[in-house]
Amino acid sequence: MTVGRVNPNFTLDDQGITGLGQVYYNLIEPSLVEVALKRGEGELGQGGTMLVSTGKFTGRSPKDKHVVKTDSVAEHIWWDQNAAMSTEGFDALYDDMTAHMQGKDYFVQDLFGGADPAHRLDVRMVTELAWHSLFIRHMLRRPDAEELQDFTPDWTVINCPSFKADPERHNCRSETVVAMNFDRKMILIGGTEYAGENKKSVFTLLNYLLPEKGIMPMHCSANHAPGNPVDTAVFFGLSGTGKTTLSADPARVLIGDDEHGWSDRGTFNFEGGCYAKTINLSAEAEPEIYATTKKFATVIENMVYDKDTKELDFEDDSLTANMRCAYPLDYISNASSTALGGHPKNIIMLTCDAFGVLPPIARLTPAQAMYHFLSGFTAKVAGTERGVTEPQPTFSTCFGAPFMPRRPEVYGNLLREKIAKHGATCWLVNTGWTGGAYGEGSRMPIRATRALLSAALDGTLNNGQFRKDENFGFEVPVSVPGVADLLLTPRRTWSDTSAYDAAAEKLVGMFSDNFEQYVPYIDDDVKAAAIG
């Protein structure tokens, strides 16, 4: 039996999936919330939110991601980062998973990956859980009823958390599996309820497909000036660097908070919603994101709450520090209705330097931009993980290594070409420490960061005076209105300048050691940028 307003005769027979129970096709939010509650998948929260727990897995399982090693992709995959799976293993996985699905109810959403009609991907999401269907309906982009009538998926994703993989039979690492087969145009997910695997599997897919079309896929947020999409800015950054907070500027229009493409037509969001961290979220600091946690059908994932009042506890991370909420973009008042922007005028690479060495902002040449993009640097601080007693560097190439199927230089070269063609100005912004390393110095003042970003985005910073940084060779402004001059020269903020010099030398060495892996694949000017 098939249930749904659109195409009531829909089945999955043409994809070899038969013998299912009820197939719920493109149910909308009220129905999905209702069915999820009836099935006991979660609880109804304040404002009609959906309160869910993902059980054992409260984050992604990057080591359990596999790409099927077929002739069509074998030479193009970055195998150091992506685990291989045999075609025989995938075929057995598909047969066993679809057999496991027999007699059970499933939920189907036909959606778009990408706001630009010229470059979007038609994706069919088949999920065992109703709330996963609600989640992905928020996260990807929704076709209208007419578009659904003739919808033919380019790719199909099947997510079956109750299925456990057999590592020996399925050629995978554990009972949890995310397997991508480019020949069969299918992704299979099993053994995890964490909803982020759904959205990141599509992102990984687009990261492979789009470079072939000359489109740069980016793990970044983006915004543009009101009424002026030509004035677009993108913000690269790993977790904890301020990517979501700094791009959600009430004075600018939000294009998206996580995944974008840069084509010959401009910037476009891959998604239709946001997946925001909620730990320590406050109405004062981020009022619009906070407000979504009481809006109808927002998915509240892995948060502690009062069992009677359903009041959320934003400080309690006993389930996970990776607590999140998922909601559609239109829940944010200044979000773009089209999710389209122009060619980036400014590219901001965010880092949280816990060593206290990097300046609060620096201007990068195209070669330096490629260097820092490939480096993808931030730092963990003491106390964030067991055994971390001093700042530790984290290098995640392209600011998103787990989602990059191709070698890093493919993305680095694409970014460099587009910067050169469209004249984007690149900035490195440090939201980390000043006046000393973590434990001695202090966090970079958010007001100073915002003032520096405003000056960069409105063009005034470009016209100022710059000095050459003695450690990395990039240009640092000498003076910026509203920002103390002292802050712009990190060495002067340290009470012990010799200690700063030692920390700077250590950090430069860390960058250099990490970058050795890319040296055989890059041009001489990028190698020179690495030297400083």
Short mmCIF file of C-alpha atoms in Angstrom, two decimals:
data_model
loop_
_atom_site.label_atom_id
_atom_site.label_comp_id
_atom_site.label_asym_id
_atom_site.label_seq_id
_atom_site.Cartn_x
_atom_site.Cartn_y
_atom_site.Cartn_z
CA MET A 1 0.00 0.00 0.00
CA THR A 2 1.29 3.47 -0.88
CA VAL A 3 0.31 6.54 1.15
CA GLY A 4 0.75 10.17 0.11
CA ARG A 5 -0.92 13.04 -1.66
CA VAL A 6 1.39 13.03 -4.67
CA ASN A 7 1.56 10.06 -7.06
CA PRO A 8 -0.52 7.62 -4.97
CA ASN A 9 0.54 4.70 -7.19
CA PHE A 10 4.21 5.13 -6.32
CA THR A 11 6.30 2.02 -5.63
CA LEU A 12 9.97 1.10 -5.42
CA ASP A 13 9.51 -1.92 -7.69
CA ASP A 14 11.62 -0.42 -10.48
CA GLN A 15 14.55 -0.26 -8.08
CA GLY A 16 14.21 -3.90 -7.14
CA ILE A 17 12.71 -3.18 -3.73
CA THR A 18 9.52 -5.20 -3.37
CA GLY A 19 7.57 -6.77 -0.56
CA LEU A 20 7.60 -3.71 1.68
CA GLY A 21 4.81 -2.77 4.06
CA GLN A 22 3.44 0.75 3.66
CA VAL A 23 5.46 3.17 1.57
CA TYR A 24 4.82 6.75 2.63
CA TYR A 25 5.60 9.00 -0.33
CA ASN A 26 6.50 12.69 0.16
CA LEU A 27 4.54 13.19 3.35
CA ILE A 28 4.71 16.79 4.55
CA GLU A 29 5.61 18.01 8.03
CA PRO A 30 2.32 17.55 9.96
CA SER A 31 1.92 13.99 8.69
CA LEU A 32 5.57 13.10 9.34
CA VAL A 33 5.42 14.42 12.91
CA GLU A 34 2.17 12.53 13.49
CA VAL A 35 3.47 9.23 12.11
CA ALA A 36 6.80 9.54 13.96
CA LEU A 37 4.97 10.06 17.25
CA LYS A 38 2.63 7.11 16.62
CA ARG A 39 5.65 4.92 15.91
CA GLY A 40 7.34 6.01 19.16
CA GLU A 41 10.34 7.51 17.36
CA GLY A 42 10.41 10.61 19.58
CA GLU A 43 8.36 13.03 21.64
CA LEU A 44 6.50 16.23 20.84
CA GLY A 45 8.38 19.26 22.14
CA GLN A 46 7.46 22.85 22.80
CA GLY A 47 5.98 24.57 19.77
CA GLY A 48 5.50 21.22 18.02
CA THR A 49 9.18 20.33 17.68
CA MET A 50 10.27 16.71 17.26
CA LEU A 51 12.49 15.54 20.14
CA VAL A 52 14.64 12.55 19.13
CA SER A 53 17.64 10.57 20.28
CA THR A 54 20.04 8.83 17.91
CA GLY A 55 21.13 6.20 20.42
CA LYS A 56 24.66 4.84 20.25
CA PHE A 57 25.81 7.15 17.46
CA THR A 58 25.59 10.88 18.21
CA GLY A 59 27.86 11.88 15.34
CA ARG A 60 29.07 10.72 11.96
CA SER A 61 31.15 7.55 11.49
CA PRO A 62 33.76 8.69 8.94
CA LYS A 63 35.78 5.48 9.19
CA ASP A 64 32.73 3.50 8.10
CA LYS A 65 32.28 5.41 4.83
CA HIS A 66 33.14 3.38 1.74
CA VAL A 67 33.34 4.01 -1.99
CA VAL A 68 32.85 1.03 -4.28
CA LYS A 69 36.07 0.63 -6.27
CA THR A 70 34.81 0.36 -9.83
CA ASP A 71 36.81 1.09 -12.97
CA SER A 72 34.91 4.34 -13.57
CA VAL A 73 36.13 5.98 -10.34
CA ALA A 74 39.21 4.05 -9.22
CA GLU A 75 41.68 6.61 -10.59
CA HIS A 76 39.80 9.62 -9.24
CA ILE A 77 39.13 8.76 -5.60
CA TRP A 78 41.37 9.94 -2.76
CA TRP A 79 41.88 6.47 -1.31
CA ASP A 80 43.98 7.70 1.61
CA GLN A 81 40.80 9.30 2.95
CA ASN A 82 38.08 7.05 1.49
CA ALA A 83 37.84 3.33 2.28
CA ALA A 84 37.32 1.02 -0.69
CA MET A 85 34.54 -1.56 -1.01
CA SER A 86 34.41 -4.31 -3.63
CA THR A 87 31.52 -4.55 -6.08
CA GLU A 88 30.79 -8.02 -4.69
CA GLY A 89 30.61 -6.59 -1.18
CA PHE A 90 28.20 -3.85 -2.26
CA ASP A 91 25.99 -6.26 -4.21
CA ALA A 92 25.74 -8.51 -1.17
CA LEU A 93 25.05 -5.48 1.02
CA TYR A 94 22.22 -4.36 -1.27
CA ASP A 95 20.69 -7.85 -1.44
CA ASP A 96 20.85 -8.34 2.32
CA MET A 97 19.58 -4.85 3.15
CA THR A 98 16.59 -5.06 0.80
CA ALA A 99 15.78 -8.52 2.17
CA HIS A 100 15.90 -7.05 5.68
CA MET A 101 13.45 -4.35 4.56
CA GLN A 102 10.76 -6.87 3.56
CA GLY A 103 7.41 -6.28 5.28
CA LYS A 104 8.53 -3.07 6.98
CA ASP A 105 7.17 0.44 6.41
CA TYR A 106 9.39 2.99 4.67
CA PHE A 107 9.33 6.71 3.94
CA VAL A 108 10.34 8.25 0.61
CA GLN A 109 11.21 11.86 -0.12
CA ASP A 110 12.08 13.01 -3.65
CA LEU A 111 14.25 16.08 -3.28
CA PHE A 112 16.81 18.32 -4.97
CA GLY A 113 20.44 18.69 -3.96
CA GLY A 114 21.25 22.23 -5.11
CA ALA A 115 19.31 25.49 -5.47
CA ASP A 116 20.54 26.16 -9.02
CA PRO A 117 18.25 24.26 -11.43
CA ALA A 118 21.10 24.00 -13.94
CA HIS A 119 23.26 22.00 -11.54
CA ARG A 120 20.98 20.35 -9.03
CA LEU A 121 20.88 16.61 -8.35
CA ASP A 122 17.56 14.75 -8.13
CA VAL A 123 17.80 12.56 -5.03
CA ARG A 124 15.41 9.91 -3.72
CA MET A 125 15.74 9.35 0.03
CA VAL A 126 14.32 6.07 1.33
CA THR A 127 14.31 5.99 5.13
CA GLU A 128 13.24 3.48 7.76
CA LEU A 129 12.48 6.25 10.28
CA ALA A 130 9.77 8.85 9.78
CA TRP A 131 11.80 11.50 11.57
CA HIS A 132 14.71 10.89 9.17
CA SER A 133 12.25 11.69 6.37
CA LEU A 134 11.32 14.89 8.20
CA PHE A 135 14.99 15.74 8.74
CA ILE A 136 16.03 15.31 5.12
CA ARG A 137 12.93 17.19 3.96
CA HIS A 138 14.30 20.13 5.96
CA MET A 139 17.87 19.70 4.78
CA LEU A 140 17.51 19.21 1.01
CA ARG A 141 15.38 21.30 -1.34
CA ARG A 142 11.76 20.47 -2.01
CA PRO A 143 10.30 20.18 -5.52
CA ASP A 144 6.82 21.56 -6.03
CA ALA A 145 3.91 19.23 -6.82
CA GLU A 146 4.28 19.62 -10.60
CA GLU A 147 7.99 18.78 -10.48
CA LEU A 148 7.22 15.64 -8.49
CA GLN A 149 4.87 14.28 -11.15
CA ASP A 150 7.76 13.48 -13.50
CA PHE A 151 10.51 13.13 -10.87
CA THR A 152 13.16 10.57 -11.84
CA PRO A 153 15.98 10.21 -9.33
CA ASP A 154 19.58 10.62 -10.43
CA TRP A 155 20.63 8.88 -7.23
CA THR A 156 18.91 6.88 -4.51
CA VAL A 157 19.89 6.83 -0.83
CA ILE A 158 18.55 4.01 1.37
CA ASN A 159 18.93 4.46 5.13
CA CYS A 160 18.11 1.44 7.29
CA PRO A 161 19.40 1.89 10.88
CA SER A 162 18.10 -1.49 12.07
CA PHE A 163 20.25 -3.31 9.50
CA LYS A 164 23.67 -4.43 10.70
CA ALA A 165 26.38 -5.00 8.13
CA ASP A 166 28.63 -8.06 8.12
CA PRO A 167 32.22 -6.82 7.65
CA GLU A 168 33.43 -10.09 6.12
CA ARG A 169 30.50 -10.57 3.75
CA HIS A 170 30.05 -6.90 2.83
CA ASN A 171 33.72 -5.89 2.66
CA CYS A 172 33.30 -3.10 5.22
CA ARG A 173 34.82 -2.20 8.60
CA SER A 174 31.99 -2.75 11.07
CA GLU A 175 28.23 -3.27 11.48
CA THR A 176 27.82 0.42 10.62
CA VAL A 177 28.19 1.23 6.95
CA VAL A 178 27.85 4.11 4.48
CA ALA A 179 28.52 2.75 0.99
CA MET A 180 28.56 4.82 -2.21
CA ASN A 181 28.36 3.11 -5.61
CA PHE A 182 28.88 5.45 -8.58
CA ASP A 183 28.03 2.80 -11.17
CA ARG A 184 24.70 1.91 -9.55
CA LYS A 185 24.08 5.53 -8.46
CA MET A 186 23.13 4.43 -5.01
CA ILE A 187 24.14 5.05 -1.39
CA LEU A 188 23.36 2.52 1.35
CA ILE A 189 23.42 3.52 5.04
CA GLY A 190 23.00 1.00 7.83
CA GLY A 191 23.61 0.55 11.54
CA THR A 192 23.33 4.19 12.66
CA GLU A 193 20.43 6.49 13.50
CA TYR A 194 22.52 9.68 13.33
CA ALA A 195 20.65 11.85 10.82
CA GLY A 196 23.71 13.78 9.69
CA GLU A 197 24.80 10.77 7.64
CA ASN A 198 21.85 11.49 5.30
CA LYS A 199 22.85 15.02 4.43
CA LYS A 200 26.60 14.43 4.37
CA SER A 201 26.22 11.47 2.02
CA VAL A 202 24.62 13.82 -0.53
CA PHE A 203 27.30 16.44 0.10
CA THR A 204 30.03 13.85 -0.48
CA LEU A 205 28.32 12.83 -3.70
CA LEU A 206 28.16 16.42 -4.97
CA ASN A 207 31.82 16.88 -4.00
CA TYR A 208 32.67 14.15 -6.49
CA LEU A 209 30.29 15.05 -9.32
CA LEU A 210 30.51 18.84 -9.50
CA PRO A 211 34.26 19.32 -10.15
CA GLU A 212 33.77 17.47 -13.45
CA LYS A 213 31.47 20.36 -14.44
CA GLY A 214 33.95 23.00 -13.32
CA ILE A 215 31.92 23.74 -10.18
CA MET A 216 33.65 24.23 -6.86
CA PRO A 217 31.83 22.44 -4.00
CA MET A 218 32.44 24.19 -0.70
CA HIS A 219 32.00 23.28 2.97
CA CYS A 220 31.14 26.83 3.91
CA SER A 221 28.43 29.27 4.91
CA ALA A 222 27.51 32.20 2.66
CA ASN A 223 25.70 35.54 2.71
CA HIS A 224 25.29 38.62 0.55
CA ALA A 225 24.53 42.31 0.96
CA PRO A 226 20.81 43.21 1.08
CA GLY A 227 19.46 43.67 -2.43
CA ASN A 228 22.89 43.00 -3.90
CA PRO A 229 23.70 39.31 -4.50
CA VAL A 230 26.81 40.41 -6.41
CA ASP A 231 28.31 41.28 -3.01
CA THR A 232 28.57 37.67 -1.83
CA ALA A 233 30.88 36.35 0.89
CA VAL A 234 31.67 32.73 1.76
CA PHE A 235 32.98 31.51 5.13
CA PHE A 236 35.08 28.35 5.32
CA GLY A 237 35.75 26.95 8.78
CA LEU A 238 35.84 23.82 10.91
CA SER A 239 33.66 23.27 13.96
CA GLY A 240 34.13 25.91 16.65
CA THR A 241 35.58 28.63 14.44
CA GLY A 242 32.39 30.73 14.18
CA LYS A 243 31.26 29.78 10.66
CA THR A 244 27.54 29.81 11.46
CA THR A 245 27.64 32.71 13.93
CA LEU A 246 29.64 35.11 11.77
CA SER A 247 27.75 34.40 8.56
CA ALA A 248 24.38 34.89 10.30
CA ASP A 249 24.78 38.65 10.17
CA PRO A 250 21.42 40.46 10.52
CA ALA A 251 22.78 43.17 8.22
CA ARG A 252 23.25 40.68 5.38
CA VAL A 253 21.13 38.04 3.62
CA LEU A 254 21.87 34.43 4.58
CA ILE A 255 22.32 32.12 1.58
CA GLY A 256 23.09 29.07 3.69
CA ASP A 257 25.07 27.81 6.66
CA ASP A 258 26.99 24.73 5.50
CA GLU A 259 27.23 23.55 1.87
CA HIS A 260 27.50 25.56 -1.36
CA GLY A 261 28.65 25.39 -4.96
CA TRP A 262 30.49 28.02 -7.01
CA SER A 263 29.64 27.74 -10.70
CA ASP A 264 30.06 30.07 -13.68
CA ARG A 265 26.68 31.50 -12.66
CA GLY A 266 27.67 32.29 -9.08
CA THR A 267 27.11 30.80 -5.62
CA PHE A 268 24.27 28.42 -4.77
CA ASN A 269 23.24 26.58 -1.63
CA PHE A 270 23.09 22.80 -1.85
CA GLU A 271 20.53 22.66 0.93
CA GLY A 272 17.16 24.01 1.99
CA GLY A 273 17.72 24.09 5.72
CA CYS A 274 20.18 24.37 8.59
CA TYR A 275 21.63 21.81 10.99
CA ALA A 276 22.82 23.97 13.86
CA LYS A 277 24.66 22.99 17.01
CA THR A 278 22.65 23.87 20.10
CA ILE A 279 25.17 23.44 22.90
CA ASN A 280 25.20 26.69 24.92
CA LEU A 281 22.81 28.28 22.42
CA SER A 282 21.25 31.42 23.88
CA ALA A 283 18.43 33.78 22.93
CA GLU A 284 20.76 36.73 23.47
CA ALA A 285 23.70 35.64 21.31
CA GLU A 286 21.82 33.87 18.48
CA PRO A 287 18.13 34.81 18.81
CA GLU A 288 16.92 33.48 15.45
CA ILE A 289 18.55 30.07 15.74
CA TYR A 290 17.34 29.86 19.34
CA ALA A 291 13.79 30.66 18.22
CA THR A 292 13.79 27.67 15.83
CA THR A 293 14.04 25.32 18.82
CA LYS A 294 10.38 26.11 19.56
CA LYS A 295 9.05 26.11 15.99
CA PHE A 296 6.83 23.41 14.52
CA ALA A 297 8.57 20.34 13.05
CA THR A 298 12.10 21.47 13.96
CA VAL A 299 14.02 18.28 14.71
CA ILE A 300 15.74 18.52 18.11
CA GLU A 301 18.47 15.89 18.19
CA ASN A 302 20.17 14.45 21.28
CA MET A 303 19.24 17.20 23.71
CA VAL A 304 18.43 16.77 27.40
CA TYR A 305 14.98 18.13 28.29
CA ASP A 306 12.50 18.18 31.14
CA LYS A 307 10.22 15.16 30.74
CA ASP A 308 7.16 17.10 31.89
CA THR A 309 7.56 20.61 30.46
CA LYS A 310 9.80 19.59 27.52
CA GLU A 311 12.01 22.57 28.37
CA LEU A 312 15.40 22.13 26.64
CA ASP A 313 18.67 22.22 28.57
CA PHE A 314 21.22 23.88 26.32
CA GLU A 315 24.09 23.41 28.79
CA ASP A 316 23.69 19.70 29.56
CA ASP A 317 25.99 17.78 27.20
CA SER A 318 25.63 14.44 29.00
CA LEU A 319 24.23 12.84 25.84
CA THR A 320 26.71 14.57 23.52
CA ALA A 321 28.32 17.93 22.90
CA ASN A 322 27.12 17.47 19.31
CA MET A 323 23.47 18.25 20.14
CA ARG A 324 21.70 19.84 17.17
CA CYS A 325 18.50 21.19 15.66
CA ALA A 326 17.40 20.88 12.02
CA TYR A 327 14.99 23.37 10.47
CA PRO A 328 14.10 24.86 7.08
CA LEU A 329 15.88 28.01 5.92
CA ASP A 330 12.69 30.04 5.91
CA TYR A 331 12.66 29.84 9.72
CA ILE A 332 15.44 32.47 9.57
CA SER A 333 14.00 35.90 8.78
CA ASN A 334 16.91 37.21 6.70
CA ALA A 335 17.41 34.01 4.68
CA SER A 336 17.46 34.24 0.90
CA SER A 337 14.31 32.98 -0.80
CA THR A 338 16.33 31.71 -3.77
CA ALA A 339 19.47 30.50 -1.93
CA LEU A 340 21.47 31.99 -4.83
CA GLY A 341 24.27 34.54 -4.76
CA GLY A 342 26.83 36.05 -7.05
CA HIS A 343 30.48 35.14 -7.45
CA PRO A 344 32.14 35.53 -4.04
CA LYS A 345 33.59 38.99 -3.68
CA ASN A 346 35.22 37.98 -0.40
CA ILE A 347 36.38 34.57 0.80
CA ILE A 348 36.91 34.20 4.53
CA MET A 349 38.84 31.26 5.96
CA LEU A 350 38.12 30.97 9.67
CA THR A 351 40.50 29.41 12.16
CA CYS A 352 40.51 29.14 15.94
CA ASP A 353 44.22 29.41 16.77
CA ALA A 354 44.61 28.26 20.38
CA PHE A 355 48.37 28.90 20.15
CA GLY A 356 47.77 32.69 20.08
CA VAL A 357 50.09 33.21 17.11
CA LEU A 358 47.91 34.16 14.14
CA PRO A 359 46.65 37.75 13.71
CA PRO A 360 42.91 38.46 13.90
CA ILE A 361 42.79 39.01 10.14
CA ALA A 362 45.19 38.73 7.20
CA ARG A 363 44.88 39.23 3.45
CA LEU A 364 45.94 36.29 1.30
CA THR A 365 47.28 36.06 -2.23
CA PRO A 366 45.65 33.36 -4.42
CA ALA A 367 48.63 31.06 -3.78
CA GLN A 368 48.43 31.68 -0.03
CA ALA A 369 44.68 31.08 -0.15
CA MET A 370 45.28 27.68 -1.73
CA TYR A 371 47.90 26.90 0.92
CA HIS A 372 45.58 27.72 3.82
CA PHE A 373 42.62 26.04 2.09
CA LEU A 374 44.58 22.81 1.70
CA SER A 375 45.83 23.12 5.28
CA GLY A 376 42.37 23.64 6.81
CA PHE A 377 43.83 24.58 10.20
CA THR A 378 42.20 25.03 13.58
CA ALA A 379 43.22 23.87 17.06
CA LYS A 380 41.77 21.78 19.86
CA VAL A 381 42.17 23.17 23.36
CA ALA A 382 42.91 21.51 26.68
CA GLY A 383 39.82 19.90 28.19
CA THR A 384 37.89 19.42 24.96
CA GLU A 385 39.08 15.84 24.62
CA ARG A 386 40.54 13.31 26.99
CA GLY A 387 44.31 13.58 27.18
CA VAL A 388 44.52 17.01 25.58
CA THR A 389 46.61 19.09 28.00
CA GLU A 390 47.85 21.79 25.62
CA PRO A 391 46.68 23.20 22.28
CA GLN A 392 46.78 20.61 19.51
CA PRO A 393 46.66 21.44 15.80
CA THR A 394 43.88 20.04 13.63
CA PHE A 395 44.38 20.05 9.87
CA SER A 396 41.33 19.07 7.82
CA THR A 397 42.06 19.73 4.16
CA CYS A 398 39.58 21.91 2.27
CA PHE A 399 37.93 22.51 5.66
CA GLY A 400 36.11 19.20 5.30
CA ALA A 401 38.36 16.20 4.57
CA PRO A 402 35.74 13.55 5.52
CA PHE A 403 33.49 14.73 2.68
CA MET A 404 36.10 14.96 -0.07
CA PRO A 405 36.13 11.93 -2.42
CA ARG A 406 38.73 13.44 -4.75
CA ARG A 407 42.29 14.41 -3.95
CA PRO A 408 42.59 17.77 -2.15
CA GLU A 409 44.50 19.54 -4.91
CA VAL A 410 41.50 19.06 -7.24
CA TYR A 411 39.49 21.36 -5.00
CA GLY A 412 42.43 23.64 -4.28
CA ASN A 413 43.12 24.22 -7.98
CA LEU A 414 39.42 24.84 -8.68
CA LEU A 415 39.26 27.42 -5.92
CA ARG A 416 42.42 29.12 -7.12
CA GLU A 417 41.15 29.29 -10.71
CA LYS A 418 37.86 30.83 -9.64
CA ILE A 419 39.57 33.36 -7.38
CA ALA A 420 41.76 34.43 -10.30
CA LYS A 421 38.86 34.57 -12.78
CA HIS A 422 36.43 36.49 -10.60
CA GLY A 423 38.82 38.59 -8.55
CA ALA A 424 37.78 37.48 -5.07
CA THR A 425 39.69 38.86 -2.11
CA CYS A 426 40.73 36.21 0.41
CA TRP A 427 41.07 36.68 4.16
CA LEU A 428 42.30 34.49 7.01
CA VAL A 429 40.40 35.31 10.21
CA ASN A 430 41.53 34.03 13.61
CA THR A 431 38.72 33.72 16.14
CA GLY A 432 41.00 31.99 18.64
CA TRP A 433 43.41 33.34 21.23
CA THR A 434 45.43 36.52 21.66
CA GLY A 435 47.93 37.64 24.32
CA GLY A 436 49.09 34.07 24.82
CA ALA A 437 48.02 30.53 24.11
CA TYR A 438 44.89 28.92 25.53
CA GLY A 439 45.13 29.01 29.34
CA GLU A 440 47.22 32.17 29.37
CA GLY A 441 45.80 34.52 26.78
CA SER A 442 42.18 35.43 26.10
CA ARG A 443 39.71 34.68 23.33
CA MET A 444 39.69 37.14 20.44
CA PRO A 445 37.01 39.77 21.20
CA ILE A 446 33.94 39.03 19.09
CA ARG A 447 33.37 42.77 18.61
CA ALA A 448 36.83 43.12 17.10
CA THR A 449 36.22 40.14 14.79
CA ARG A 450 32.91 41.59 13.61
CA ALA A 451 34.49 45.02 13.06
CA LEU A 452 37.29 43.49 11.01
CA LEU A 453 34.85 41.43 8.94
CA SER A 454 32.66 44.48 8.31
CA ALA A 455 35.68 46.43 7.10
CA ALA A 456 36.71 43.54 4.86
CA LEU A 457 33.24 43.05 3.39
CA ASP A 458 32.53 46.74 2.72
CA GLY A 459 35.89 47.19 1.00
CA THR A 460 37.47 49.71 3.37
CA LEU A 461 40.06 47.27 4.70
CA ASN A 462 41.51 46.71 1.23
CA ASN A 463 42.43 50.39 1.00
CA GLY A 464 44.36 50.50 4.26
CA GLN A 465 48.04 50.02 5.05
CA PHE A 466 49.40 46.49 5.49
CA ARG A 467 52.55 44.88 6.88
CA LYS A 468 54.04 41.51 5.94
CA ASP A 469 53.68 38.85 8.64
CA GLU A 470 57.11 37.57 9.64
CA ASN A 471 55.91 33.98 10.12
CA PHE A 472 53.52 33.23 7.26
CA GLY A 473 54.22 35.97 4.75
CA PHE A 474 50.62 37.17 4.38
CA GLU A 475 49.54 40.81 4.72
CA VAL A 476 48.17 42.12 8.03
CA PRO A 477 46.44 45.50 8.37
CA VAL A 478 48.30 48.04 10.47
CA SER A 479 45.22 49.92 11.64
CA VAL A 480 41.46 49.36 11.45
CA PRO A 481 38.83 51.74 12.89
CA GLY A 482 37.19 50.27 15.98
CA VAL A 483 40.00 47.76 16.60
CA ALA A 484 42.96 48.32 18.93
CA ASP A 485 46.20 48.51 16.90
CA LEU A 486 47.86 46.29 19.50
CA LEU A 487 45.53 43.42 18.63
CA LEU A 488 46.68 43.45 14.99
CA THR A 489 50.24 42.52 15.98
CA PRO A 490 49.98 39.32 18.05
CA ARG A 491 53.58 39.45 19.26
CA ARG A 492 52.90 42.76 21.02
CA THR A 493 49.97 41.24 22.94
CA TRP A 494 52.23 38.70 24.67
CA SER A 495 53.97 39.72 27.92
CA ASP A 496 56.86 37.41 27.00
CA THR A 497 57.83 38.06 23.36
CA SER A 498 60.41 35.24 23.36
CA ALA A 499 57.61 32.83 24.31
CA TYR A 500 55.60 34.17 21.36
CA ASP A 501 58.55 33.61 19.02
CA ALA A 502 58.88 30.02 20.23
CA ALA A 503 55.15 29.37 19.80
CA ALA A 504 55.20 30.91 16.31
CA GLU A 505 58.16 28.78 15.26
CA LYS A 506 56.39 25.69 16.56
CA LEU A 507 53.17 26.49 14.69
CA VAL A 508 54.98 27.24 11.44
CA GLY A 509 56.69 23.86 11.76
CA MET A 510 53.33 22.14 12.27
CA PHE A 511 51.96 23.77 9.12
CA SER A 512 55.07 22.79 7.19
CA ASP A 513 55.03 19.17 8.35
CA ASN A 514 51.35 18.81 7.48
CA PHE A 515 51.80 20.39 4.05
CA GLU A 516 54.52 17.97 2.95
CA GLN A 517 51.81 15.58 1.70
CA TYR A 518 50.69 18.11 -0.94
CA VAL A 519 54.08 19.29 -2.20
CA PRO A 520 54.32 16.74 -5.08
CA TYR A 521 50.98 17.94 -6.46
CA ILE A 522 51.17 21.74 -6.32
CA ASP A 523 52.78 24.59 -8.27
CA ASP A 524 55.94 26.38 -7.24
CA ASP A 525 54.17 29.58 -6.17
CA VAL A 526 52.04 27.63 -3.66
CA LYS A 527 55.22 25.96 -2.40
CA ALA A 528 56.68 29.43 -1.98
CA ALA A 529 53.56 30.49 -0.05
CA ALA A 530 54.18 27.59 2.29
CA ILE A 531 57.61 28.99 3.08
CA GLY A 532 56.23 32.48 3.80
#
